[in-house]
Short mmCIF file of C-alpha atoms in Angstrom, two decimals:
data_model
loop_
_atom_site.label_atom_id
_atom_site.label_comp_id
_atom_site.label_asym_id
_atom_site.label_seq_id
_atom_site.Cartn_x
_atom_site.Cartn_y
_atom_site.Cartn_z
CA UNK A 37 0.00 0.00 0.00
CA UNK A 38 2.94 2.41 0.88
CA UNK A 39 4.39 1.56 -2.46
CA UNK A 40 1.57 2.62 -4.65
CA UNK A 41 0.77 5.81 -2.47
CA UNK A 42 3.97 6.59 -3.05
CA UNK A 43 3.71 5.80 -7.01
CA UNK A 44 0.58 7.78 -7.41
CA UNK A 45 2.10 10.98 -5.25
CA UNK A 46 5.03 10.51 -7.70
CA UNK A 47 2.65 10.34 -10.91
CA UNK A 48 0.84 13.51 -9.48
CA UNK A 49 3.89 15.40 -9.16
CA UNK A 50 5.20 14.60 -12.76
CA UNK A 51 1.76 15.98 -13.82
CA UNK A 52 1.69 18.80 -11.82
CA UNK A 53 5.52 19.47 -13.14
CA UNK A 54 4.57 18.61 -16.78
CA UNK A 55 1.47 21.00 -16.73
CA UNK A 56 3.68 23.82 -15.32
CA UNK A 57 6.34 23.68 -18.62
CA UNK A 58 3.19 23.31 -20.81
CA UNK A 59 1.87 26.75 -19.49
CA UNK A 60 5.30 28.20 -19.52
CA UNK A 61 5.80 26.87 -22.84
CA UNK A 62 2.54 28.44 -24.16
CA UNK A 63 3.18 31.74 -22.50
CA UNK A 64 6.72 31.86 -24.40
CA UNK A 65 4.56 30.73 -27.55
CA UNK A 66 2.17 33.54 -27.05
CA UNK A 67 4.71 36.18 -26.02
CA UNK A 68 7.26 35.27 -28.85
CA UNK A 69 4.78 34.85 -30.99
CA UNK A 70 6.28 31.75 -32.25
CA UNK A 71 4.70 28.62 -33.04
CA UNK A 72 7.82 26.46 -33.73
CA UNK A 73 7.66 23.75 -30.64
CA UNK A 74 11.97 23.33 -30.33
CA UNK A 75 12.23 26.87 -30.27
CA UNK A 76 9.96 27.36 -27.59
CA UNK A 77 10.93 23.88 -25.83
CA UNK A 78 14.67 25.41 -26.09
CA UNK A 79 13.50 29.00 -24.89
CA UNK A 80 11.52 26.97 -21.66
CA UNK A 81 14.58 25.09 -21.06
CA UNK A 82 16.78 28.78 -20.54
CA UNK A 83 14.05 30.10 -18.45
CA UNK A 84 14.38 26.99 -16.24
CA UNK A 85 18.02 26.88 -16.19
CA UNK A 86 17.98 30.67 -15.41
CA UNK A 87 15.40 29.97 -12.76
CA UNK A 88 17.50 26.91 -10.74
CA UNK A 89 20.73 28.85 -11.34
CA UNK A 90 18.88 31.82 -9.55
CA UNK A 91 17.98 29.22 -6.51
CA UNK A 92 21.17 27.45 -6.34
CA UNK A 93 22.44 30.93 -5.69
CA UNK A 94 20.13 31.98 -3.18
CA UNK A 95 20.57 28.54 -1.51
CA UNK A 96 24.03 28.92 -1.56
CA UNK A 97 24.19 32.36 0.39
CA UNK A 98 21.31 31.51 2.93
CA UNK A 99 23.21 28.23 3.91
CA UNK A 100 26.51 30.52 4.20
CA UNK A 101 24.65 32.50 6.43
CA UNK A 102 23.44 30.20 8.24
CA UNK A 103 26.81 28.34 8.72
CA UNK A 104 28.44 31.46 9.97
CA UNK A 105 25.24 32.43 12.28
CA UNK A 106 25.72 28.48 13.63
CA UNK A 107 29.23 28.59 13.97
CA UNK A 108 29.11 32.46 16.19
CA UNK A 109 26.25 30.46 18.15
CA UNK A 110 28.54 27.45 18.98
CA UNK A 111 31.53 29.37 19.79
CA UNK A 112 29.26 31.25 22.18
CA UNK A 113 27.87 28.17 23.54
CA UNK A 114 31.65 27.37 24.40
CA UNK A 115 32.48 30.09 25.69
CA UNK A 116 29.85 30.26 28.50
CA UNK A 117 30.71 26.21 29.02
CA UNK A 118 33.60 27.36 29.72
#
């Protein structure tokens, strides 16, 4: 039973992800005007890239800050063991 919940919640979550490029892709269609599906597969693609190269940046600053926040914390924490 755990294995097919977990099946369907993976099947929903393709959908979910494959509707989200389809409107993306038809906005780019519509905005571009262009009707030629690898052009507007390729443009989709850039915006994603763009988009995850945008969050591995973010990601990558809030887990610096939180490393140097954790590591002021424990050398506080030592300091008062001490």
């Amino acid at each position: 039973a755990t294995r097919l919940l977990s099946q369907i919640l993976i099947a929903s979550e393709v959908e979910s992800l494959a509707r989200e490029v389809d409107d993306l892709m038809v906005s780019i269609a519509r905005q571009t005007g262009t009707s030629d599906a690898a052009r507007v597969a390729v443009m989709a693609s850039l915006h994603l890239a763009d988009k995850l190269r945008d969050s591995s940046r973010k990601y990558s600053s809030l887990k610096q800050h939180v490393d140097e926040r954790t590591s002021r914390l424990s050398s506080i924490l030592a300091s008062a063991e001490q």
